[in-house]
Coordinates of C-alpha atoms in Angstrom, one line a residue:
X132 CA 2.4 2.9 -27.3
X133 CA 5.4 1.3 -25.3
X134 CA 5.6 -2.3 -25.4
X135 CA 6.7 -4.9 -22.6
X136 CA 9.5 -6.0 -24.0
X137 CA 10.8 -2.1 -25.1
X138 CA 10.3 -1.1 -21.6
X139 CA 12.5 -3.8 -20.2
X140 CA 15.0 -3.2 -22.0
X141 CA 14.8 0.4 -21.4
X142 CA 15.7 -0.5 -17.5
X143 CA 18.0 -3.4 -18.4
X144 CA 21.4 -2.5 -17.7
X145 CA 24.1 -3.3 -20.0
X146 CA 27.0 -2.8 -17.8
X147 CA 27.4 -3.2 -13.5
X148 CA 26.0 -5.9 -11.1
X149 CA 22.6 -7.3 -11.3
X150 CA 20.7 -9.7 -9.9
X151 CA 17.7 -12.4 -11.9
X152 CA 14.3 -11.2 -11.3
X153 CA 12.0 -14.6 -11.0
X154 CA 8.5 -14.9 -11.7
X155 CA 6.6 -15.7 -8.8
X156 CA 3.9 -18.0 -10.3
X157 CA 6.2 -19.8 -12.5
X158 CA 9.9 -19.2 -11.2
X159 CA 11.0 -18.2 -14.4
X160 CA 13.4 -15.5 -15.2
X161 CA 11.9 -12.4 -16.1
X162 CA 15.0 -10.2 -16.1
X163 CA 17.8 -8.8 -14.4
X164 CA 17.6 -5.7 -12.2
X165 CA 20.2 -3.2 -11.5
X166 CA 22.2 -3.5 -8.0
X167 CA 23.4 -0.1 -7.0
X168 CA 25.9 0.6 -4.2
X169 CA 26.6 3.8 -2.8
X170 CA 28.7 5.6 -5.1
X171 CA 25.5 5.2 -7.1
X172 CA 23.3 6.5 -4.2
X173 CA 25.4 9.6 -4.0
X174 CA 25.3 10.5 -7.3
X175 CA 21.1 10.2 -7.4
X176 CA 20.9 12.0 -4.4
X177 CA 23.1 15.3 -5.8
X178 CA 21.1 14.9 -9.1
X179 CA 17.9 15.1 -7.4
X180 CA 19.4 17.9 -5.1
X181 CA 20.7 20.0 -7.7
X182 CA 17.3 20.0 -9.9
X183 CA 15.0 21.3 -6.9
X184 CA 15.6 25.0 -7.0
X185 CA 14.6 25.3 -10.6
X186 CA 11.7 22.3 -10.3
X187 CA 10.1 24.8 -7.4
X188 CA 10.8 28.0 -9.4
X189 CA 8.8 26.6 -12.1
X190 CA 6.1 27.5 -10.2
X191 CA 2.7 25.5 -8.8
X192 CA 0.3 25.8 -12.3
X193 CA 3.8 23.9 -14.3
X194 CA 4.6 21.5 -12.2
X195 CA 0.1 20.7 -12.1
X196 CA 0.7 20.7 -16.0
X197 CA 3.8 18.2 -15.7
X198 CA 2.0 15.8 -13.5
X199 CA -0.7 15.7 -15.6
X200 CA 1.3 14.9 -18.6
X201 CA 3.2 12.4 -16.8
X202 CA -0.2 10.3 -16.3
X203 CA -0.7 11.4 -19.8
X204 CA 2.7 8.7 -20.2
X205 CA 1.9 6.1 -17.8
X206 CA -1.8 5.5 -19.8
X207 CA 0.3 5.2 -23.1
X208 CA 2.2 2.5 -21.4
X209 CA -0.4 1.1 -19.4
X210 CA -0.6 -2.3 -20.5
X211 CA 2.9 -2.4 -21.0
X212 CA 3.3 -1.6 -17.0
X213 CA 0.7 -3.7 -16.1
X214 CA 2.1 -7.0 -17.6
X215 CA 5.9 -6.3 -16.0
X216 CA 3.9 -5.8 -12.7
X217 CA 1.7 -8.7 -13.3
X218 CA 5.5 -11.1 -14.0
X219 CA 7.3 -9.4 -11.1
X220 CA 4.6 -9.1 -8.0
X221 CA 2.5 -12.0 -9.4
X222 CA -0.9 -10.0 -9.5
X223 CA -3.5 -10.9 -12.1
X224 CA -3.8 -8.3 -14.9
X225 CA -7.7 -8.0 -14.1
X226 CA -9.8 -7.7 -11.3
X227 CA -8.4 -5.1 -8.6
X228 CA -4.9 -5.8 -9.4
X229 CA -2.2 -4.9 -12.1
X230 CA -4.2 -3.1 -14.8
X231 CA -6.2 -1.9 -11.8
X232 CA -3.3 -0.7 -10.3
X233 CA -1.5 0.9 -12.9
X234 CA -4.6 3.4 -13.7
X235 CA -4.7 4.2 -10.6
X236 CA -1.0 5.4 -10.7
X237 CA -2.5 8.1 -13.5
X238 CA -5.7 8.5 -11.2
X239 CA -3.8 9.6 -8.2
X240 CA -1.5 11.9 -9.9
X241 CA -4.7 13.8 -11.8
X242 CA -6.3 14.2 -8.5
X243 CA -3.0 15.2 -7.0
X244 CA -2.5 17.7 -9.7
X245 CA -5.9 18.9 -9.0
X246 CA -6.2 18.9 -5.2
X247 CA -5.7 23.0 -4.5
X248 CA -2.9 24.4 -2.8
X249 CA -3.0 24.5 0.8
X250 CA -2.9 28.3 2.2
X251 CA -4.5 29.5 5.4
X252 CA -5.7 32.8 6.8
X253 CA -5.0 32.1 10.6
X254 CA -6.0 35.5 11.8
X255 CA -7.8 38.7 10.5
X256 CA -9.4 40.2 13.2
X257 CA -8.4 44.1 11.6
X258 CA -5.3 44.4 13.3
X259 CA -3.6 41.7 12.4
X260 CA -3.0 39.4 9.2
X261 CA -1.3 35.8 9.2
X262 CA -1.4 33.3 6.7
X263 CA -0.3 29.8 6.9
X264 CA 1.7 28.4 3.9
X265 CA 3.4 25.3 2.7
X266 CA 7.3 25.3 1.0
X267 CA 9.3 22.8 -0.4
X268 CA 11.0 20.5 1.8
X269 CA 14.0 20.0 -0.1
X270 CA 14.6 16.4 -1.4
X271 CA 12.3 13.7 0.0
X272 CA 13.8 9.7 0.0
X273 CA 10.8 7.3 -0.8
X274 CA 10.9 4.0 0.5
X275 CA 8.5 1.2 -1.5
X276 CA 7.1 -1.6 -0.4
X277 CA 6.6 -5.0 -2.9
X278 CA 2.5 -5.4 -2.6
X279 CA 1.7 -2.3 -4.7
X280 CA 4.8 -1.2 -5.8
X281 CA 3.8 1.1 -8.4
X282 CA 0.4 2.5 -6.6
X283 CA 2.2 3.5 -3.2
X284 CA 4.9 5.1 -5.1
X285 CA 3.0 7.8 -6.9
X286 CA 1.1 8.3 -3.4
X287 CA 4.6 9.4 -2.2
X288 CA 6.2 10.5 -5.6
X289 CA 3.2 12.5 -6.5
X290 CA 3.1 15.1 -3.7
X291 CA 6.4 15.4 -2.9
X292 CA 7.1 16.9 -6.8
X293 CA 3.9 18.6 -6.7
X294 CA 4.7 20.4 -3.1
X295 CA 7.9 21.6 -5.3
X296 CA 10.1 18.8 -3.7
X297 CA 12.5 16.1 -5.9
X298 CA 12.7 12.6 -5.2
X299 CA 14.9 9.9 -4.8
X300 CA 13.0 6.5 -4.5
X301 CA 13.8 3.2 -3.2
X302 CA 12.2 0.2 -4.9
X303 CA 11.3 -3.0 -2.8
X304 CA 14.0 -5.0 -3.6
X305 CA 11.7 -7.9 -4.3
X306 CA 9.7 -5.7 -7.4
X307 CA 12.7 -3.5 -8.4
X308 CA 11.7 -3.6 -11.8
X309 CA 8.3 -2.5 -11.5
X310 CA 9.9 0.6 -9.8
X311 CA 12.6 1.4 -12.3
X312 CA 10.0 0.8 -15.2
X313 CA 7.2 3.4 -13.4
X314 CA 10.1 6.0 -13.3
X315 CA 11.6 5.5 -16.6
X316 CA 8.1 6.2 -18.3
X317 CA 7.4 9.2 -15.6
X318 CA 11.2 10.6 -16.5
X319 CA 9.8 11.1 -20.3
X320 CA 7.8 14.0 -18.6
X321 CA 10.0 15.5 -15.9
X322 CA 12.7 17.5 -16.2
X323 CA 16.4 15.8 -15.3
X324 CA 17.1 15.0 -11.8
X325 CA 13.4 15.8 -10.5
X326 CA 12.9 11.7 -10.1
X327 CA 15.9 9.4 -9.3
X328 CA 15.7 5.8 -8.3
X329 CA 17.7 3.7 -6.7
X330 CA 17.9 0.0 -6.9
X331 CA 19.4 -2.3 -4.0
X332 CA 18.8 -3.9 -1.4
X333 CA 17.6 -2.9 2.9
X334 CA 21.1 -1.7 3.5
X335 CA 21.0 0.6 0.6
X336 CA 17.5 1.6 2.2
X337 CA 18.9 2.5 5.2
X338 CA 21.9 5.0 3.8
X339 CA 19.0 6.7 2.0
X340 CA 17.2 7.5 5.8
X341 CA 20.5 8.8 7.2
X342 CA 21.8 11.0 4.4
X343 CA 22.3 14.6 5.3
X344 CA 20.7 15.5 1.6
X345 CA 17.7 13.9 2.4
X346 CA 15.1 16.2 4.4
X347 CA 12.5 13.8 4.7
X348 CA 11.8 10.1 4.4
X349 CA 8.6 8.6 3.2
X350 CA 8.2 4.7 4.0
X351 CA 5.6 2.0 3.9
X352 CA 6.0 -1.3 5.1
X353 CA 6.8 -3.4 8.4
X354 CA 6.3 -1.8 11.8
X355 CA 10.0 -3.2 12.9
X356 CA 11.3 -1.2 9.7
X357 CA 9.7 1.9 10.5
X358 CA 10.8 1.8 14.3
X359 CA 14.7 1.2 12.7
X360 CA 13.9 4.1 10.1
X361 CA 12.6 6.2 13.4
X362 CA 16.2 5.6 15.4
X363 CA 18.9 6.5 12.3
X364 CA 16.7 9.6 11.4
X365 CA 17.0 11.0 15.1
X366 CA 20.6 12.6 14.0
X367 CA 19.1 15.4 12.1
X368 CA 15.6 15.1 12.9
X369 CA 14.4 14.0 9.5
X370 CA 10.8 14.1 8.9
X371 CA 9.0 11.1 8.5
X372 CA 5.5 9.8 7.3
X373 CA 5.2 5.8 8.2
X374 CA 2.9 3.2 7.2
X375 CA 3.3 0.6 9.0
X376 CA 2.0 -2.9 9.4
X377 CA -1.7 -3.5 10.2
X378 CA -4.3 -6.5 11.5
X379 CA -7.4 -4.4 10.5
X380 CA -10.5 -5.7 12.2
X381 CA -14.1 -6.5 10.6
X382 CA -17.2 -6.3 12.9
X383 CA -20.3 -7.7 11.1
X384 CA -23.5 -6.8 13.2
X385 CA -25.9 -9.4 13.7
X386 CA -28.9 -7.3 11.3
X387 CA -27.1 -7.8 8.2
X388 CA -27.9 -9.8 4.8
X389 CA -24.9 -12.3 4.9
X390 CA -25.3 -12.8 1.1
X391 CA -25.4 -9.5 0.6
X392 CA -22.3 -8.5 2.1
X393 CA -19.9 -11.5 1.1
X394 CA -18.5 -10.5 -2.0
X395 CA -17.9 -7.3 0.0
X396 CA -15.8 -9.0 2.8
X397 CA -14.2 -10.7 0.2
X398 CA -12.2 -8.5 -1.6
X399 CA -12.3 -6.5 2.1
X400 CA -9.7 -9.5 2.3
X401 CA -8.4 -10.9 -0.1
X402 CA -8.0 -8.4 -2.6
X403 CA -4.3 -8.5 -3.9
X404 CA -4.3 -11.8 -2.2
X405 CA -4.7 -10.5 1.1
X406 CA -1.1 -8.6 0.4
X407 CA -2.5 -5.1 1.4
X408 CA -1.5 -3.3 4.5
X409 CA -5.3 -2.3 4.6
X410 CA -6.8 -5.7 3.9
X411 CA -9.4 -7.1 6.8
X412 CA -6.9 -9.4 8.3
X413 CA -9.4 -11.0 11.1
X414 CA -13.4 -10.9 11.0
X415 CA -15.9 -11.0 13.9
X416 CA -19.2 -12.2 13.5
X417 CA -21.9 -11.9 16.0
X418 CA -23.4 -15.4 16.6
X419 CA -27.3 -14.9 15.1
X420 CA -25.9 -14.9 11.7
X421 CA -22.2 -16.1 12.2
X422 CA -23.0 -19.6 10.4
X423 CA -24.8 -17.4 7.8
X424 CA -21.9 -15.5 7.0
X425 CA -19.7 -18.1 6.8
X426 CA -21.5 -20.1 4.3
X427 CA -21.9 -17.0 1.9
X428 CA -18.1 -16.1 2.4
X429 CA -17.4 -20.0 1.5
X430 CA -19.3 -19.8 -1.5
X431 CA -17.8 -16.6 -2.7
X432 CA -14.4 -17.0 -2.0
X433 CA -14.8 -20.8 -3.7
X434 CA -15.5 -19.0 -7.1
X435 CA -12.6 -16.6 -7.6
X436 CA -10.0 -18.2 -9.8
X437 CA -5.9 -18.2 -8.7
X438 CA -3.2 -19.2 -10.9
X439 CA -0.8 -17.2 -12.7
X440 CA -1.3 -13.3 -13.3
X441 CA -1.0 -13.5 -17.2
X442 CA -3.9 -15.5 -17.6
X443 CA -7.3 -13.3 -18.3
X444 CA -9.5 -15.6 -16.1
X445 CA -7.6 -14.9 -12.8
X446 CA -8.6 -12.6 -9.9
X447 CA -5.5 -14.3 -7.6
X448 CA -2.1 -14.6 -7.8
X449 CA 0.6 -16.0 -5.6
X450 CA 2.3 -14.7 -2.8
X451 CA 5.1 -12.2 -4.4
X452 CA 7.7 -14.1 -2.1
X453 CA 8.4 -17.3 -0.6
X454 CA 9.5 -15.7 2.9
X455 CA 5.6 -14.4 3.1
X456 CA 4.7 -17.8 1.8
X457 CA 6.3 -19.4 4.6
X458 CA 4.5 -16.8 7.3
X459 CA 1.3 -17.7 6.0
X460 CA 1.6 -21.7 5.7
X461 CA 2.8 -21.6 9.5
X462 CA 0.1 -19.7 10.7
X463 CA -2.9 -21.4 9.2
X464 CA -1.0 -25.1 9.9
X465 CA -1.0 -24.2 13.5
X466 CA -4.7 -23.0 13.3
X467 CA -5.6 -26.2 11.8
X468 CA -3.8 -27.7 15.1
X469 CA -5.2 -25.9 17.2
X470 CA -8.8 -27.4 16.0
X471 CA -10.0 -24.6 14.1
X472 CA -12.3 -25.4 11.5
X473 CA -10.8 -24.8 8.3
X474 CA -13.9 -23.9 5.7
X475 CA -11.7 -23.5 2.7
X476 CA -8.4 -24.0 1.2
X477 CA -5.5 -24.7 4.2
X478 CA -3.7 -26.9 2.2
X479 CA -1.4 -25.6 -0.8
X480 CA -0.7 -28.2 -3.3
X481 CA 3.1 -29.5 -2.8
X482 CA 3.3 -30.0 -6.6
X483 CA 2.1 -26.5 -7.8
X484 CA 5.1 -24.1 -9.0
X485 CA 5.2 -20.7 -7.9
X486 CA 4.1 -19.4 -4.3
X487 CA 0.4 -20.4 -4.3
X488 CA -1.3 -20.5 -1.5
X489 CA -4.8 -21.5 -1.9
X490 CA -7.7 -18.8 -0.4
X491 CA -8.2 -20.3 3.3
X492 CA -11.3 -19.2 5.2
X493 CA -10.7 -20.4 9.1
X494 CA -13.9 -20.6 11.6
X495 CA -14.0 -21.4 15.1
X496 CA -11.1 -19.9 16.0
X497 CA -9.8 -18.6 19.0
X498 CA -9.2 -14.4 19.1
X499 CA -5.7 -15.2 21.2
X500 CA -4.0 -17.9 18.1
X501 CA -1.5 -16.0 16.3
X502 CA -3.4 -16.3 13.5
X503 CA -5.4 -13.6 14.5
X504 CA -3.2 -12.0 16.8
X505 CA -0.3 -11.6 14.1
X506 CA -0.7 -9.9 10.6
X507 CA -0.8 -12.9 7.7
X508 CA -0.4 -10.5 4.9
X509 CA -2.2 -13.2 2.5
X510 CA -4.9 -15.5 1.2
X511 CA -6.2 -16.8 5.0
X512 CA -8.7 -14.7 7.0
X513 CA -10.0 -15.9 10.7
X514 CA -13.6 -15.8 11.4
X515 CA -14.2 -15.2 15.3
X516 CA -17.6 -15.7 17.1
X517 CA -18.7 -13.3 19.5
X518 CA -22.4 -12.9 21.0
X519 CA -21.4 -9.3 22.5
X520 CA -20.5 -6.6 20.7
X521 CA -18.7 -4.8 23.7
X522 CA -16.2 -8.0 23.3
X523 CA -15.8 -7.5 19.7
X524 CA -15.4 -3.9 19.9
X525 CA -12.4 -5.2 23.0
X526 CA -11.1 -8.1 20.5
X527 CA -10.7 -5.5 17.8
X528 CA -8.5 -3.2 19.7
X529 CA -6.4 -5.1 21.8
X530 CA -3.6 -5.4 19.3
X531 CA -0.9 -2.8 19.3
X532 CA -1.6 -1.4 15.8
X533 CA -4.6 0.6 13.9
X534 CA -4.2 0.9 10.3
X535 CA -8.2 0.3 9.5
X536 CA -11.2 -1.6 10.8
X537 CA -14.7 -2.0 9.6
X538 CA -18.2 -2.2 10.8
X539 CA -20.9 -4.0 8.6
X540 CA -24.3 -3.6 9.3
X541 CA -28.1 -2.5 7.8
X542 CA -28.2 0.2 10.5
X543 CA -25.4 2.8 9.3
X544 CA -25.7 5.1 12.7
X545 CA -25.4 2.1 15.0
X546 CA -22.2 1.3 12.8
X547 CA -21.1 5.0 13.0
X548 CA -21.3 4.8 16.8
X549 CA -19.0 1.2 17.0
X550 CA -16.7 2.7 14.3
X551 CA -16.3 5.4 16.5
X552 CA -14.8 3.4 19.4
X553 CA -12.3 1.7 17.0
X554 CA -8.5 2.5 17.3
X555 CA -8.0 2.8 14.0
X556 CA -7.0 5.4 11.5
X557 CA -9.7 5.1 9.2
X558 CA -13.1 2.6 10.1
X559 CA -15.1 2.3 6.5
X560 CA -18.8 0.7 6.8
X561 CA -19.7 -1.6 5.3
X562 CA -16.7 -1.7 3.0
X563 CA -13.3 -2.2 3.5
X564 CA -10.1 -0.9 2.6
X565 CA -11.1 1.4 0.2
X566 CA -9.1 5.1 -0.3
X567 CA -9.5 7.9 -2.1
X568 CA -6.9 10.4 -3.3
X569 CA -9.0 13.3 -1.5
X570 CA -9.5 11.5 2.0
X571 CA -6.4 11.4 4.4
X572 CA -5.5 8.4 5.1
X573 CA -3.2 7.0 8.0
X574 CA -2.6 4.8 10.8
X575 CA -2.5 4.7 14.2
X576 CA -0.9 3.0 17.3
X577 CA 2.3 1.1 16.1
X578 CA 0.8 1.3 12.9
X579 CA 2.9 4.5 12.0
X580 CA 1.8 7.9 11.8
X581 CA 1.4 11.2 9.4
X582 CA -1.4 11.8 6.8
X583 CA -0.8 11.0 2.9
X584 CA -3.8 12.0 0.0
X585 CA -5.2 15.3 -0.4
X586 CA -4.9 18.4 1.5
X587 CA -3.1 16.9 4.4
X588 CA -0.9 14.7 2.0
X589 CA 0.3 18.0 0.6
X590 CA 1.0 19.8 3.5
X591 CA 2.9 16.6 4.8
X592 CA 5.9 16.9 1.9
X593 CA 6.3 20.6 2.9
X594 CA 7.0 22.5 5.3
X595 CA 4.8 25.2 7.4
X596 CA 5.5 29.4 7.2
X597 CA 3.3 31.6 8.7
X598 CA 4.0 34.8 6.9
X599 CA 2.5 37.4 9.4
X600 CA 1.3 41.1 8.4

């Protein structure tokens, strides 16, 4: 079993520049991460090029086996993994967070491993024959984001080898570690130059979208990144899958249980501290039970301990950064002057260390403040009022993205027939945010597009040939 300490050291460089890697509920140093330049980005990139022809001659039933031993790995260093995630992002070890997360990095590449290979029969009508199939793309560049920096990479990582494709990945440069210690334990399992990573900074990012070796680019993250990854791909028509920023909307119904529902919204919100693309970043609630659901919500959300990841108790950790810090704090401080009635938290403790923000629950809050209006990515959720749900339903798509959304309510075929008038990529009732390695999953509007998980995630790291007669 690998231990912390012997995996840091494994991706501790002893030579070349580095950078200290801070704690974000303590500030404390954790370690130093690798800078790399591009020299060192050329050299990943022809590694990773030069493995592909034999990683896709293997053949479809070895690479399943490989994946499958690579999870094999990443449960022998599980809680290894989990406590450099828990140091670098700031996530609790339990609850939906880092041991959560790093099980479901072995998770996603079983059900990967398992999801069958997508061939069609397009026509056989007795004259003629035509199957659709899927090939490698080449080498596919995978851009990470810092909220679940391990999970999101084996979405991307995980396909892409199993399609017959090698990778070079891109770590968030604020959980670079967490990235370089994922591969290092995947890299016991694959064969040489299958899985590169590269450690640096946006600008290293970006040579990574343009490089002529790269045949497609696979990136989650902000909406303005995706639309600058969209422009320097146009020179040789890279493909791209992009998730992109989201303000996922929740529609509560006025025939539901509020106490039944609450813990539900909760984590709907706040789990990873609200840092999830996914996460319900603004709640409407009809007026019958609106006061209802606000003091269950209270009550819940009062009850789930904060404070630093390493300690078993806690469900919440800090924000992984001070910049999102700072994002948060303004938009709840110019809630509470707006006159919005602040039913929790909305005042972080000047003394704490770390980048604690405490779990805010806003009410009476206008739909047009930016704190609805713009994505928080953290511990504050708005609580609108509405009495109609035709201006719920208008509230809940007037924003320019459409990641997810959610209806909640004791009638599921009145919620089927709201969800379906939501612009959003994927409306769950009564629930929120949930995925599964077998349903696609993807956004809409300014929210990015393309299809990752099962099926469609495979045919999306390949590309089509009809092979007809």
């Amino acid at each position: 079993m690998e231990t912390y300490e012997r995996l840091l050291a494994a991706i501790t460089p002893a030579t070349g520049p580095t950078r200290d890697v801070l704690d974000p509920a303590t500030g404390e140093r954790i370690g130093a991460a690798r800078v790399d330049g591009t020299a060192e980005l050329e050299r990943a990139i022809g590694r990773a090029r030069a493995a592909q022809p034999a990683w896709a001659e293997l053949g479809d039933e070895e690479r399943v086996a490989t994946l499958n031993r690579v999870a094999d790995a990443i449960e022998r260093s599980g809680e290894a993994l989990a406590e450099l995630l828990s140091r670098e992002q700031g996530k609790p070890l339990n609850g939906p967070n880092a041991r959560f997360e790093v099980g479901a990095c072995a998770n996603w590449l079983r059900a990967t491993a398992a999801t069958p290979q997508p061939v069609e029969v397009v026509v056989d009508d007795g004259e003629t024959y035509a199957e659709l199939h899927y090939r490698p793309i080449g080498t596919v560049g995978v851009i990470t984001p810092w909220n679940w920096p391990m999970m999101i990479a084996i979405w991307q990582i995980a396909p892409a080898l199993r399609m017959g494709n090698t990778v070079v990945a891109k770590p968030s440069e604020y959980t670079t570690l967490s990235g370089l210690a994922l591969a290092a334990v995947m890299n016991q399992e694959l064969p040489e130059g299958v899985l590169e990573v590269v450690a640096g900074d946006g600008g290293l990012g970006a040579e990574l979208v343009v490089h002529p070796g790269i045949g497609k680019i696979m990136f989650t993250g902000s909406t303005a990144t995706g639309r600058r990854i969209m422009e320097a791909s146009a020179g040789n028509l890279k493909r791209l899958t992009l998730e992109l920023g989201g303000n996922d909307a929740g529609i509560v119904l006025p025939d539901v249980d509020a106490s039944a529902i609450a813990e539900g919204l909760f984590w709907g919100a706040f789990i990873n501290t609200g840092q999830t693309c996914a996460a319900m970043k603004r709640l409407y609630v009809h007026d019958d039970v609106y006061d209802a659901v606000c003091d269950a919500l209270t009550e819940v959300a009062s009850q789930m301990p904060m404070g630093p990841g390493l300690d078993e108790q806690n469900v919440l950790g800090p924000l992984q950064n001070r910049m999102q810090w700072e994002v948060v704090h303004r938009l709840v401080d110019a809630a509470k002057t707006s006159g919005a009635r602040v039913l929790l938290g909305g005042t972080p403790d000047p003394e704490a260390s770390g980048h604690f923000y405490p779990t805010t629950l806003v009410a009476d809050i206008d739909d047009a403040h930016p704190l609805v209006q713009e994505e928080q990515f953290g511990p504050a959720l708005p609580i609108i009022r509405y009495s109609d749900v035709e201006d719920a339903v208008r509230m809940a798509n007037a924003v320019d993205v459409g990641l997810g959304a959610s209806v909640w309510s004791g009638d599921r075929e009145r919620a089927r027939e709201i969800a379906a008038r939501l612009e959003a990529g994927t409306v769950w009732i009564n629930s929120h945010g949930g995925v599964h390695p077998g349903i696609p999953f993807g956004g809409v509007k300014q929210s990015g597009f393309g299809l990752e998980f099962g099926a469609e995630g495979l045919k999306a790291v390949a590309v089509p040939q009809v092979i007809n007669g």
